[in-house]
Coordinates of C-alpha atoms and ligand atoms in Angstrom, one line a residue:
Chain A
X25 CA 0.0 0.0 0.0
X26 CA 1.2 3.5 -0.7
X27 CA 2.6 5.6 2.1
X28 CA -0.1 7.8 3.6
X29 CA 0.1 11.6 3.5
X30 CA 0.6 13.1 6.9
X31 CA -0.7 16.7 7.7
X32 CA 1.8 17.5 10.3
X33 CA 5.1 18.7 8.7
X34 CA 7.3 17.4 11.6
X35 CA 5.7 14.0 11.3
X36 CA 6.3 14.2 7.6
X37 CA 9.9 15.2 8.1
X38 CA 10.6 12.3 10.5
X39 CA 8.6 9.8 8.5
X40 CA 10.7 10.5 5.4
X41 CA 13.8 9.6 7.4
X42 CA 12.4 6.9 9.7
X43 CA 9.1 5.6 8.5
X44 CA 7.6 4.8 11.9
X45 CA 4.4 6.7 11.2
X46 CA 3.9 4.9 7.9
X47 CA 4.5 1.7 9.8
X48 CA 1.9 2.5 12.5
X49 CA -0.6 3.7 10.0
X50 CA -0.1 0.5 8.1
X51 CA -0.5 -1.8 11.2
X52 CA -3.3 0.1 12.8
X53 CA -5.5 1.8 10.2
X54 CA -5.0 -0.3 7.1
X55 CA -4.4 -3.6 8.8
X56 CA -7.6 -5.4 7.8
X57 CA -9.1 -7.5 10.6
X58 CA -12.0 -10.0 10.3
X59 CA -15.2 -8.2 11.3
X60 CA -16.6 -11.1 13.3
X61 CA -14.0 -11.4 16.1
X62 CA -15.7 -12.1 19.4
X63 CA -14.5 -11.3 22.9
X64 CA -12.2 -14.3 23.1
X65 CA -9.9 -12.3 20.7
X66 CA -9.3 -9.7 23.5
X67 CA -7.0 -11.8 25.4
X68 CA -3.9 -11.4 23.3
X69 CA -3.8 -7.6 23.7
X70 CA -4.7 -8.1 27.4
X71 CA -1.7 -10.3 27.8
X72 CA 0.5 -7.8 26.1
X73 CA -0.8 -5.1 28.5
X74 CA 0.0 -7.4 31.5
X75 CA 3.6 -7.9 30.2
X76 CA 4.1 -4.2 30.3
X77 CA 2.6 -3.9 33.8
X78 CA 4.9 -6.7 35.0
X79 CA 8.0 -5.0 33.6
X80 CA 7.1 -1.6 35.0
X81 CA 6.2 -2.9 38.5
X82 CA 9.2 -5.2 38.4
X83 CA 11.6 -2.4 37.7
X84 CA 10.2 -0.4 40.6
X85 CA 10.5 -3.4 43.0
X86 CA 14.1 -4.0 41.9
X87 CA 14.9 -0.5 43.3
X88 CA 14.1 -1.7 46.8
X89 CA 14.7 -5.5 46.7
X90 CA 17.9 -7.1 48.1
X91 CA 18.9 -10.4 46.5
X92 CA 20.6 -12.0 49.5
X93 CA 19.4 -14.9 51.6
X94 CA 19.7 -12.9 54.8
X95 CA 17.9 -9.8 53.5
X96 CA 15.5 -10.9 50.7
X97 CA 12.6 -11.8 52.9
X98 CA 12.9 -8.7 55.0
X99 CA 13.4 -6.4 52.0
X100 CA 10.1 -7.6 50.5
X101 CA 8.3 -7.1 53.8
X102 CA 9.8 -3.6 53.9
X103 CA 8.5 -2.9 50.4
X104 CA 5.1 -3.8 51.6
X105 CA 5.2 -1.9 54.9
X106 CA 7.6 1.1 54.6
X107 CA 8.2 1.9 51.0
X108 CA 5.7 4.5 49.7
X109 CA 3.1 2.7 47.6
X110 CA 5.4 -0.4 47.8
X111 CA 2.4 -2.4 48.9
X112 CA 0.5 -1.4 45.8
X113 CA 3.3 -2.1 43.4
X114 CA 4.2 -5.4 45.1
X115 CA 0.5 -6.6 45.1
X116 CA 0.2 -5.6 41.4
X117 CA 3.3 -7.6 40.6
X118 CA 2.4 -10.6 42.7
X119 CA -1.2 -10.8 41.5
X120 CA -0.2 -9.7 38.0
X121 CA 1.7 -12.9 37.6
X122 CA -1.4 -15.0 38.3
X123 CA -3.6 -12.9 36.1
X124 CA -1.0 -13.0 33.3
X125 CA -1.3 -16.7 33.4
X126 CA -5.1 -16.6 33.4
X127 CA -5.1 -14.4 30.3
X128 CA -2.6 -16.5 28.5
X129 CA -4.3 -19.8 29.3
X130 CA -7.6 -18.4 28.0
X131 CA -5.7 -17.1 25.0
X132 CA -4.3 -20.6 24.4
X133 CA -7.7 -22.4 24.8
X134 CA -9.2 -19.8 22.4
X135 CA -6.6 -21.0 19.9
X136 CA -7.4 -24.6 20.5
X137 CA -11.2 -24.1 20.1
X138 CA -11.0 -22.1 16.9
X139 CA -8.1 -24.0 15.3
X140 CA -5.8 -20.9 15.2
X141 CA -2.7 -23.2 15.2
X142 CA -3.5 -24.5 11.7
X143 CA -1.9 -23.4 8.4
X144 CA -0.7 -20.8 7.8
X145 CA -0.3 -19.9 11.5
X146 CA 1.9 -22.8 12.8
X147 CA 4.9 -20.6 13.5
X148 CA 2.7 -18.0 15.2
X149 CA 1.4 -20.8 17.5
X150 CA 4.9 -22.2 18.1
X151 CA 6.1 -18.8 19.1
X152 CA 3.2 -18.6 21.5
X153 CA 4.3 -21.9 23.2
X154 CA 7.8 -20.5 23.4
X155 CA 6.4 -17.4 25.2
X156 CA 4.5 -19.7 27.6
X157 CA 7.7 -21.6 28.5
X158 CA 9.6 -18.3 29.1
X159 CA 6.8 -17.0 31.2
X160 CA 6.9 -20.2 33.3
X161 CA 10.6 -19.8 33.9
X162 CA 10.2 -16.1 34.7
X163 CA 7.4 -16.7 37.2
X164 CA 9.1 -19.6 38.8
X165 CA 12.3 -17.6 39.4
X166 CA 10.3 -14.6 40.5
X167 CA 8.5 -16.7 43.1
X168 CA 11.9 -17.6 44.6
X169 CA 12.9 -14.0 45.2
X170 CA 10.9 -13.3 48.4
X171 CA 12.7 -16.2 49.9
X172 CA 9.8 -17.7 51.9
X173 CA 9.4 -21.4 52.7
X174 CA 7.5 -22.0 49.4
X175 CA 10.1 -20.0 47.5
X176 CA 12.9 -22.2 48.9
X177 CA 11.2 -25.6 48.6
X178 CA 9.7 -24.8 45.2
X179 CA 13.2 -23.9 44.0
X180 CA 14.6 -27.1 45.5
X181 CA 12.0 -29.4 44.0
X182 CA 11.9 -27.8 40.5
X183 CA 15.7 -27.6 40.2
X184 CA 15.9 -31.3 41.3
X185 CA 13.8 -32.2 38.3
X186 CA 17.0 -32.0 36.4
X187 CA 18.7 -34.6 38.6
X188 CA 16.4 -37.2 36.8
X189 CA 18.6 -36.8 33.7
X190 CA 20.8 -39.9 33.6
X191 CA 24.6 -39.5 34.2
X192 CA 24.9 -35.7 34.1
X193 CA 21.8 -34.9 36.2
X194 CA 23.6 -34.3 39.5
X195 CA 26.2 -32.1 37.8
X196 CA 23.5 -30.0 36.1
X197 CA 21.7 -29.5 39.4
X198 CA 24.8 -28.3 41.2
X199 CA 25.6 -26.1 38.2
X200 CA 22.1 -24.6 38.5
X201 CA 22.5 -24.0 42.2
X202 CA 26.1 -22.8 42.2
X203 CA 26.5 -24.9 45.3
X204 CA 25.4 -28.1 47.1
X205 CA 21.9 -26.8 47.9
X206 CA 19.7 -24.0 46.9
X207 CA 21.5 -21.0 48.5
X208 CA 22.7 -17.5 48.0
X209 CA 24.3 -18.1 44.6
X210 CA 21.0 -19.6 43.4
X211 CA 19.0 -16.6 44.6
X212 CA 21.4 -14.2 42.9
X213 CA 21.3 -15.9 39.5
X214 CA 17.6 -16.3 39.7
X215 CA 17.3 -12.6 40.3
X216 CA 19.6 -11.9 37.3
X217 CA 17.5 -14.1 35.0
X218 CA 14.2 -12.9 36.4
X219 CA 15.2 -9.5 35.3
X220 CA 16.4 -10.6 31.9
X221 CA 13.7 -13.0 30.7
X222 CA 10.8 -10.6 30.5
X223 CA 12.7 -8.6 27.9
X224 CA 13.4 -11.8 26.0
X225 CA 9.6 -12.4 26.1
X226 CA 9.1 -8.9 24.6
X227 CA 11.4 -9.9 21.8
X228 CA 9.4 -13.1 21.1
X229 CA 6.1 -11.2 21.4
X230 CA 7.3 -8.9 18.6
X231 CA 8.0 -12.0 16.4
X232 CA 4.6 -13.4 17.4
X233 CA 2.9 -10.2 16.2
X234 CA 4.9 -10.1 13.0
X235 CA 3.8 -13.6 12.3
X236 CA 0.2 -12.6 13.2
X237 CA 0.2 -9.6 10.9
X238 CA 1.5 -11.7 8.0
X239 CA -1.8 -13.6 7.6
X240 CA -4.0 -11.7 9.9
X241 CA -6.2 -13.0 12.7
X242 CA -8.2 -16.2 12.5
X243 CA -11.8 -15.7 13.4
X244 CA -14.7 -17.6 15.0
X245 CA -15.8 -19.1 11.7
X246 CA -12.2 -20.3 11.0
X247 CA -12.4 -19.4 7.3
X248 CA -10.2 -16.9 5.5
X249 CA -11.4 -13.3 5.2
X250 CA -12.2 -12.6 1.6
X251 CA -12.0 -9.0 0.4
X252 CA -13.4 -5.8 1.7
X253 CA -16.8 -6.8 3.0
X254 CA -15.3 -9.4 5.4
X255 CA -12.9 -7.1 7.3
X256 CA -12.7 -3.8 9.0
X257 CA -9.7 -1.6 10.0
X258 CA -8.1 -2.5 13.3
X259 CA -8.4 1.1 14.4
X260 CA -10.8 2.4 15.7
X261 CA -13.0 -0.7 15.8
X262 CA -10.8 -3.2 17.6
X263 CA -8.8 -0.6 19.6
X264 CA -12.1 0.5 21.2
X265 CA -13.2 -3.1 21.8
X266 CA -9.8 -3.9 23.3
X267 CA -10.1 -0.9 25.6
X268 CA -13.5 -2.0 26.8
X269 CA -12.2 -5.5 27.5
X270 CA -9.3 -3.9 29.4
X271 CA -11.7 -2.0 31.6
X272 CA -13.6 -5.1 32.4
X273 CA -10.4 -7.0 33.1
X274 CA -8.9 -4.3 35.3
X275 CA -12.1 -4.2 37.4
X276 CA -11.6 -7.9 38.3
X277 CA -7.8 -7.5 38.7
X278 CA -8.2 -4.6 41.1
X279 CA -10.7 -6.5 43.2
X280 CA -7.9 -8.9 43.9
X281 CA -5.1 -6.4 44.2
X282 CA -7.1 -4.2 46.7
X283 CA -9.3 -6.6 48.5
X284 CA -7.8 -10.1 48.3
X285 CA -4.1 -9.7 47.5
X286 CA -3.1 -13.0 49.1
X287 CA -6.0 -15.0 47.9
X288 CA -4.0 -16.7 45.1
X289 CA -0.9 -17.1 47.2
X290 CA 0.2 -19.5 49.9
X291 CA 0.5 -18.6 53.6
X292 CA 3.7 -20.7 54.0
X293 CA 5.5 -18.1 51.8
X294 CA 5.2 -15.7 54.7
X295 CA 7.4 -17.9 56.7
X296 CA 11.1 -17.1 56.0
X297 CA 13.0 -19.9 54.1
X298 CA 14.3 -22.7 56.4
X299 CA 16.7 -25.1 54.5
X300 CA 16.3 -27.7 57.2
X301 CA 12.5 -28.0 57.4
X302 CA 10.2 -28.9 54.4
X303 CA 6.6 -27.7 55.0
X304 CA 4.3 -30.7 55.3
X305 CA 2.4 -29.9 52.2
X306 CA 4.2 -28.1 49.4
X307 CA 2.4 -27.0 46.3
X308 CA 3.5 -24.8 43.4
X309 CA 1.6 -21.7 42.4
X310 CA -1.8 -22.5 41.0
X311 CA -0.7 -22.0 37.4
X312 CA 1.7 -24.9 37.6
X313 CA -0.7 -27.4 39.3
X314 CA -1.8 -29.4 36.2
X315 CA 1.8 -30.0 35.3
X316 CA 2.7 -30.8 38.9
X317 CA -0.2 -33.4 38.9
X318 CA 1.3 -35.0 35.8
X319 CA 4.7 -35.2 37.4
X320 CA 3.3 -36.9 40.4
X321 CA 1.0 -39.2 38.5
X322 CA 3.9 -41.3 37.3
X323 CA 5.7 -43.4 40.0
X324 CA 9.1 -43.2 38.2
X325 CA 11.3 -40.2 38.7
X326 CA 12.7 -39.8 35.2
X327 CA 9.4 -40.7 33.4
X328 CA 7.5 -38.3 35.6
X329 CA 9.8 -35.4 34.6
X330 CA 9.7 -36.4 31.0
X331 CA 5.8 -36.6 31.0
X332 CA 5.6 -33.2 32.6
X333 CA 7.8 -31.5 30.0
X334 CA 6.0 -33.5 27.2
X335 CA 2.7 -32.1 28.4
X336 CA 3.9 -28.7 27.2
X337 CA 6.0 -29.9 24.3
X338 CA 3.0 -31.6 22.7
X339 CA 1.7 -28.2 21.9
X340 CA 4.6 -27.6 19.6
X341 CA 3.6 -30.4 17.3
X342 CA -0.2 -29.9 17.7
X343 CA -0.5 -28.4 14.2
X344 CA 0.6 -31.8 12.8
X345 CA -1.4 -33.9 15.2
X346 CA -4.7 -32.3 14.2
X347 CA -4.9 -32.8 10.5
X348 CA -8.5 -31.8 10.1
X349 CA -8.8 -29.1 7.4
X350 CA -11.5 -27.3 9.3
X351 CA -10.3 -24.9 11.8
X352 CA -13.2 -23.7 14.0
X353 CA -14.8 -26.1 16.5
X354 CA -18.2 -24.6 15.4
X355 CA -18.1 -26.9 12.4
X356 CA -16.6 -29.9 14.1
X357 CA -19.3 -31.6 16.1
X358 CA -17.1 -34.1 17.9
X359 CA -14.0 -31.9 18.3
X360 CA -16.2 -29.4 20.0
X361 CA -17.1 -32.0 22.7
X362 CA -13.6 -33.3 23.2
X363 CA -12.4 -29.7 23.5
X364 CA -14.5 -29.2 26.6
X365 CA -13.4 -32.6 27.9
X366 CA -9.8 -31.4 27.6
X367 CA -10.7 -28.2 29.5
X368 CA -12.4 -30.3 32.2
X369 CA -9.4 -32.6 32.3
X370 CA -7.0 -29.7 32.8
X371 CA -9.1 -28.5 35.7
X372 CA -9.2 -31.9 37.3
X373 CA -5.4 -32.1 36.9
X374 CA -5.1 -28.7 38.5
X375 CA -7.2 -29.8 41.5
X376 CA -5.3 -33.1 41.9
X377 CA -2.0 -31.1 41.8
X378 CA -3.2 -29.1 44.8
X379 CA -4.0 -32.2 46.9
X380 CA -1.6 -34.6 48.7
X381 CA -0.4 -37.5 46.6
X382 CA -2.3 -40.3 48.3
X383 CA -5.3 -42.6 48.0
X384 CA -7.8 -41.8 45.4
X385 CA -6.1 -38.7 44.3
X386 CA -3.3 -40.8 42.8
X387 CA -5.7 -42.8 40.7
X388 CA -7.7 -39.9 39.4
X389 CA -4.4 -38.1 38.7
X390 CA -3.3 -41.0 36.6
X391 CA -6.5 -41.3 34.6
X392 CA -6.5 -37.5 34.0
X393 CA -2.9 -37.7 32.8
X394 CA -3.7 -40.6 30.4
X395 CA -6.6 -38.7 29.1
X396 CA -4.5 -35.5 28.5
X397 CA -2.1 -37.3 26.3
X398 CA -4.8 -39.4 24.7
X399 CA -6.5 -36.2 23.6
X400 CA -3.4 -35.2 21.6
X401 CA -2.0 -38.4 20.4
X402 CA -5.1 -40.6 19.9
X403 CA -8.3 -38.5 19.7
X404 CA -7.1 -35.7 17.5
X405 CA -5.4 -37.8 14.8
X406 CA -8.4 -40.1 14.7
X407 CA -10.9 -37.2 14.5
X408 CA -8.8 -35.8 11.5
X409 CA -9.8 -38.9 9.7
X410 CA -13.3 -39.9 11.0
X411 CA -15.1 -36.7 11.9
X412 CA -17.5 -35.3 9.3
X413 CA -17.4 -31.5 9.6
X414 CA -20.5 -29.4 9.0
X415 CA -20.6 -27.3 5.9
X416 CA -18.7 -24.0 6.1
X417 CA -20.2 -20.7 5.1
X418 CA -18.8 -19.3 1.9
X419 CA -17.5 -16.1 3.5
X420 CA -17.6 -14.3 6.7
X421 CA -20.3 -12.0 5.4
X422 CA -22.5 -14.7 4.0
X423 CA -24.3 -15.9 7.1
X424 CA -25.3 -12.4 7.9
X425 CA -25.8 -10.8 4.5
X426 CA -27.3 -13.9 2.9
X427 CA -26.9 -14.9 -0.7
X428 CA -24.3 -17.2 -2.3
X429 CA -24.6 -20.8 -3.4
X430 CA -24.4 -23.7 -1.0
X431 CA -20.8 -24.3 0.0
X432 CA -18.8 -26.7 -2.2
X433 CA -18.4 -30.2 -0.7
X434 CA -15.2 -30.8 1.2
X435 CA -14.2 -27.1 1.2
X436 CA -12.1 -26.9 4.4
X437 CA -10.8 -23.9 6.3
X438 CA -7.3 -24.6 5.2
X439 CA -8.1 -26.2 1.9
X440 CA -7.0 -25.0 -1.5
X441 CA -10.5 -23.5 -2.1
X442 CA -9.9 -21.1 0.7
X443 CA -6.7 -19.6 -0.7
X444 CA -7.9 -19.4 -4.3
Chain B
X701 CA 48.5 -33.5 -9.2
X702 CA 50.1 -30.1 -9.7
X703 CA 48.5 -27.1 -8.1
X704 CA 47.1 -24.6 -10.6
X705 CA 47.4 -20.8 -10.2
X706 CA 44.3 -20.5 -8.0
X707 CA 45.3 -23.6 -6.0
X708 CA 42.6 -26.0 -7.4
X709 CA 43.7 -29.6 -7.2
X710 CA 42.5 -32.2 -9.6
X711 CA 39.4 -32.9 -7.5
X712 CA 38.2 -29.2 -7.6
X713 CA 39.2 -28.5 -4.0
X714 CA 40.9 -25.2 -3.8
X715 CA 43.3 -23.8 -1.3
X716 CA 40.7 -21.3 -0.4
X717 CA 38.4 -24.1 0.6
X718 CA 41.1 -25.4 3.0
X719 CA 41.6 -21.9 4.4
X720 CA 37.9 -21.5 5.0
X721 CA 37.5 -24.8 6.8
X722 CA 40.6 -24.2 8.9
X723 CA 39.6 -20.7 9.8
X724 CA 36.0 -21.8 10.5
X725 CA 37.2 -24.7 12.6
X726 CA 39.5 -22.5 14.7
X727 CA 36.6 -20.1 15.1
X728 CA 34.3 -22.8 16.4
X729 CA 37.0 -24.1 18.8
X730 CA 37.5 -20.6 20.1
X731 CA 33.8 -20.0 20.5
X732 CA 33.3 -23.2 22.3
X733 CA 36.3 -22.5 24.7
X734 CA 34.8 -19.0 25.4
X735 CA 31.3 -20.5 26.0
X736 CA 32.8 -22.9 28.5
X737 CA 34.0 -19.9 30.6
X738 CA 30.5 -18.6 30.8
X739 CA 29.0 -22.0 31.6
X740 CA 31.6 -23.0 34.2
X741 CA 31.1 -19.5 35.7
X742 CA 27.9 -20.8 37.2
X743 CA 29.4 -23.8 38.9
X744 CA 30.1 -23.8 42.7
X745 CA 32.8 -21.3 43.5
X746 CA 36.0 -22.2 45.3
X747 CA 34.8 -20.9 48.7
X748 CA 31.7 -23.0 48.3
X749 CA 33.7 -26.0 47.3
X750 CA 36.2 -25.7 50.2
X751 CA 35.4 -29.0 51.9
X752 CA 33.8 -28.4 55.2
X753 CA 33.6 -30.9 58.0
X754 CA 31.2 -31.1 60.8
X755 CA 31.9 -32.7 64.2
X756 CA 29.1 -34.3 66.1
X757 CA 28.9 -35.3 69.8
X758 CA 26.9 -38.5 70.2
X759 CA 26.9 -38.5 74.0
X760 CA 23.4 -37.1 74.6
X761 CA 21.5 -39.2 72.1
X762 CA 19.4 -42.0 73.6
X763 CA 18.5 -45.2 71.8
X764 CA 15.5 -44.5 69.5
X765 CA 16.4 -40.8 69.3
X766 CA 17.8 -38.8 66.3
X767 CA 19.4 -35.4 65.8
X768 CA 19.9 -33.3 62.7
X769 CA 23.2 -31.6 62.0
X770 CA 24.2 -29.4 59.0
X771 CA 27.0 -30.5 56.7
X772 CA 27.7 -28.6 53.5
X773 CA 24.4 -26.7 53.9
X774 CA 22.6 -30.1 53.9
X775 CA 20.9 -31.7 56.8
X776 CA 22.5 -34.9 58.1
X777 CA 20.4 -37.4 60.1
X778 CA 22.2 -39.0 63.0
X779 CA 20.0 -41.8 64.5
X780 CA 20.8 -44.1 67.4
X781 CA 18.8 -47.2 66.5
X782 CA 17.1 -49.5 68.9
X783 CA 17.7 -53.3 68.8
X784 CA 14.4 -53.9 67.1
X785 CA 15.2 -51.3 64.4
X786 CA 18.6 -52.8 63.7
X787 CA 17.1 -56.3 63.5
X788 CA 14.4 -55.1 61.1
X789 CA 17.0 -53.5 58.8
X790 CA 19.3 -56.5 58.9
X791 CA 16.5 -59.0 58.3
X792 CA 15.0 -57.3 55.2
X793 CA 15.7 -59.5 52.2
X794 CA 17.7 -57.6 49.6
X795 CA 15.4 -58.6 46.7
X796 CA 12.5 -56.7 48.2
X797 CA 14.5 -53.4 47.8
X798 CA 14.3 -51.0 44.9
X799 CA 17.9 -50.0 45.5
X800 CA 19.4 -53.2 47.1
X801 CA 22.0 -52.5 49.7
X802 CA 22.7 -54.5 52.9
X803 CA 22.3 -52.7 56.2
X804 CA 25.9 -53.7 57.1
X805 CA 27.2 -51.7 54.1
X806 CA 25.5 -48.6 55.3
X807 CA 26.7 -48.3 58.9
X808 CA 30.1 -48.5 60.7
X809 CA 28.5 -49.4 64.0
X810 CA 25.1 -50.9 63.8
X811 CA 23.7 -48.6 66.5
X812 CA 24.6 -45.4 64.6
X813 CA 22.8 -44.7 61.3
X814 CA 24.2 -41.5 59.6
X815 CA 22.5 -40.3 56.5
X816 CA 22.2 -37.2 54.3
X817 CA 18.7 -36.2 55.0
X818 CA 17.7 -35.2 51.5
X819 CA 15.0 -37.2 49.7
X820 CA 16.5 -38.7 46.5
X821 CA 13.4 -37.9 44.6
X822 CA 13.3 -34.1 44.4
X823 CA 15.2 -32.9 47.4
X824 CA 12.7 -32.4 50.2
X825 CA 13.7 -33.2 53.8
X826 CA 11.9 -36.4 55.0
X827 CA 10.0 -36.5 58.3
X828 CA 10.9 -38.9 61.0
X829 CA 13.5 -37.2 63.1
X830 CA 11.1 -36.1 65.9
X831 CA 9.1 -38.5 68.0
X832 CA 5.9 -36.9 66.8
X833 CA 6.8 -37.1 63.1
X834 CA 5.2 -39.5 60.8
X835 CA 7.8 -42.2 60.0
X836 CA 6.2 -43.9 57.1
X837 CA 5.2 -47.5 56.6
X838 CA 8.7 -48.9 57.3
X839 CA 9.4 -47.0 60.5
X840 CA 12.2 -44.9 59.1
X841 CA 11.4 -41.7 57.3
X842 CA 8.5 -40.4 55.3
X843 CA 8.9 -37.7 52.6
X844 CA 5.7 -35.6 52.6
X845 CA 6.4 -34.0 49.2
X846 CA 5.4 -36.9 47.0
X847 CA 5.1 -39.8 49.4
X848 CA 8.4 -41.7 49.6
X849 CA 8.9 -44.2 52.5
X850 CA 12.3 -45.0 53.8
X851 CA 13.1 -47.9 56.2
X852 CA 15.2 -48.1 59.4
X853 CA 18.3 -48.2 57.3
X854 CA 17.3 -45.2 55.2
X855 CA 16.6 -47.4 52.2
X856 CA 13.8 -46.5 49.8
X857 CA 10.9 -48.9 50.1
X858 CA 8.0 -47.2 48.4
X859 CA 7.2 -44.1 46.5
X860 CA 8.9 -42.1 43.6
X861 CA 12.4 -41.7 45.1
X862 CA 14.8 -43.9 43.1
X863 CA 17.6 -44.3 45.6
X864 CA 18.4 -44.9 49.2
X865 CA 19.3 -41.9 51.4
X866 CA 23.0 -41.5 50.9
X867 CA 25.6 -42.2 53.6
X868 CA 28.0 -39.2 53.9
X869 CA 31.7 -39.9 54.5
X870 CA 32.4 -39.9 58.2
X871 CA 34.7 -41.4 60.8
X872 CA 34.5 -42.1 64.5
X873 CA 37.0 -39.9 66.4
X874 CA 36.3 -41.9 69.5
X875 CA 33.4 -43.7 71.0
X876 CA 31.2 -40.6 71.3
X877 CA 32.3 -38.3 68.6
X878 CA 32.1 -38.5 64.8
X879 CA 33.6 -36.2 62.1
X880 CA 31.4 -35.9 58.9
X881 CA 33.1 -34.9 55.7
Ligands
HEM1304 C1 7.0 -11.8 32.6 C2 6.9 -10.9 33.5 C3 7.1 -11.3 35.0 C4 6.5 -12.2 35.8 C5 5.5 -13.3 35.3 C6 7.0 -12.1 37.1 C7 6.6 -12.9 38.2 C8 7.0 -12.7 39.5 C9 6.5 -13.4 40.7 C10 5.5 -14.5 40.7 C11 7.1 -12.8 41.8 C12 6.9 -13.2 43.3 C13 6.0 -12.3 44.0 C14 5.7 -12.7 45.4 O1 5.2 -13.9 45.6 O2 5.9 -11.9 46.3 C15 8.0 -11.8 41.4 C16 8.9 -11.1 42.2 C17 9.8 -10.1 41.8 N1 9.9 -9.6 40.5 FE1 8.9 -10.3 38.8 N2 7.8 -11.0 37.2 C18 7.9 -10.5 35.9 C19 8.7 -9.4 35.5 C20 9.6 -8.7 36.3 C21 10.5 -7.7 35.8 C22 10.7 -7.1 34.4 C23 11.3 -7.3 36.9 C24 12.3 -6.2 36.9 C25 13.5 -6.3 37.4 C26 10.8 -8.0 38.1 C27 11.3 -7.9 39.4 C28 10.9 -8.6 40.5 C29 11.4 -8.4 41.9 C30 12.4 -7.4 42.3 C31 10.7 -9.4 42.7 C32 10.8 -9.6 44.2 C33 9.9 -8.8 45.0 C34 8.6 -9.5 45.2 O3 8.5 -10.6 45.7 O4 7.6 -8.9 44.9 N3 9.8 -8.9 37.7 N4 8.0 -11.7 40.0
FES1305 S1 11.0 -35.0 47.2 FE1 10.7 -36.7 48.6 S2 9.1 -37.7 47.6 FE2 9.5 -36.1 46.2

């Protein structure tokens, strides 16, 4: 598209030398967006907003925080009690991590439901999974920083996962620790990396958005937008919708920050770390519980660790496990049901992860783990072959504006017909 | 096979190819050597490595009691076993153990069991040192994190931990004092 004419001479002067305004105009005004996006499409921009919030609050916290085993716990308490508005910034950062995960998990399940991982968006999806992994590492290391009991024992258990690696496991663990146990060197390096990783996430988010803007958003119908009548400019239509969603989100977020800041946390983390006493019931933060349940479901140490990482890694190959040409679950009668079963399964895993590993919990945890993997490795490949999708509309406008002939048989969301 | 002006041999390999591979290879070696500095930088430092020892006075420990001491930042369990506990540990058939090891190989004096008190699963500290603690199904230790049971010789019997609780290096200085490390 041709470069736009800018009224303001300064803007014009700059744009001639560094075309940032052309770029913004192109990405915001001209960027055509399917006109039928629903509210599930708000969560990407909300996650981006949350990333900025975490970076800003984190930088403020870093001005007062002391990364040393003897001072870390007290310095966080000082931030909450003595530092002006420290309580606010710390509560935003602490709850922000939880809400960041809520947003991203919803964002991911949105992608699963509407088939957003399918061609031509595989790389976009894979970059998303990379972001998830980086977020997990960042949140895990951040949770260690206040140096409470859960910080310490969470760090111990998670770093020990690597001891399951045959032969070199023990060396890797002591390399991660910088000592013989989780200790001051561990705290220092976690702080260094906790500061670094969010900026790496920003970099991957940029790539994620570049990939997104290459083919544009998927949409609830899962068919490609065709021409003018199917799309609207991002600005002002979706900017305003995103702002409205942001307002709704912030209302809920603030309820937690101001009225229940510790609701999502664990009381044991207000006990300073004690390397000689493990709390009787240790659990990770809620956003790790499903994976923790998978780890514990398997009685073998190495296989448990492998299964836990595989539970995330399977998302990388999802575009090749689900071969159905139809994207949106709206037109996939069986997939739509197994999607909700997967959601339920993840909730069950999360609950099991929060309970002690004994009695019935173990059996339910095992069944839920088997189902999780069966969904990806058995059900999806089979559905790709046996499911009969419902007919797709011809275009995004068609169901509303009417007209058009009945859809051609076998026309799929990613089929050749679409791209023609 | 005489070299031509541009150095090409009969098989089309030029001197330039050789230089490129040689330079590239040296570059790779240099990069790897530099990377190692950055990787090794995170390993335990000399002050952390400096071998520390811990001396323990056994005088005050009654049969059936245990104390926890710290050695290299890790808890070490020192347990004075009762006759019944020793017999149970010695009579356990080795083929019923996930990590078979005779009790005699794990103690210097049958009465004194000395172990690194770190669960071999994921590093929690097992319960069982205090009278009021849960000691698990085999009367030794119980790790609350993911449910590993250890017997009265500190051997893993049930649960996800793969190995027995390790025995640290130690020696008896006299009848009532040991030196760990
Ligand atoms: C991806 C974004 C981020 C996530 C998910 C995240 C997550 C966390 C979490 C879960 C905690 C523990 C809070 C608690 O339980 O008290 C924490 C603490 C902390 N974070 Fe972050 N963080 C992020 C970005 C940052 C950035 C960019 C900085 C800047 C240096 C930072 C600095 C800190 C500091 C100093 C603490 C310790 C004080 C405290 O516990 O509140 N964080 N972070
Ligand atoms: S750490 Fe002891 S059972 Fe997992």
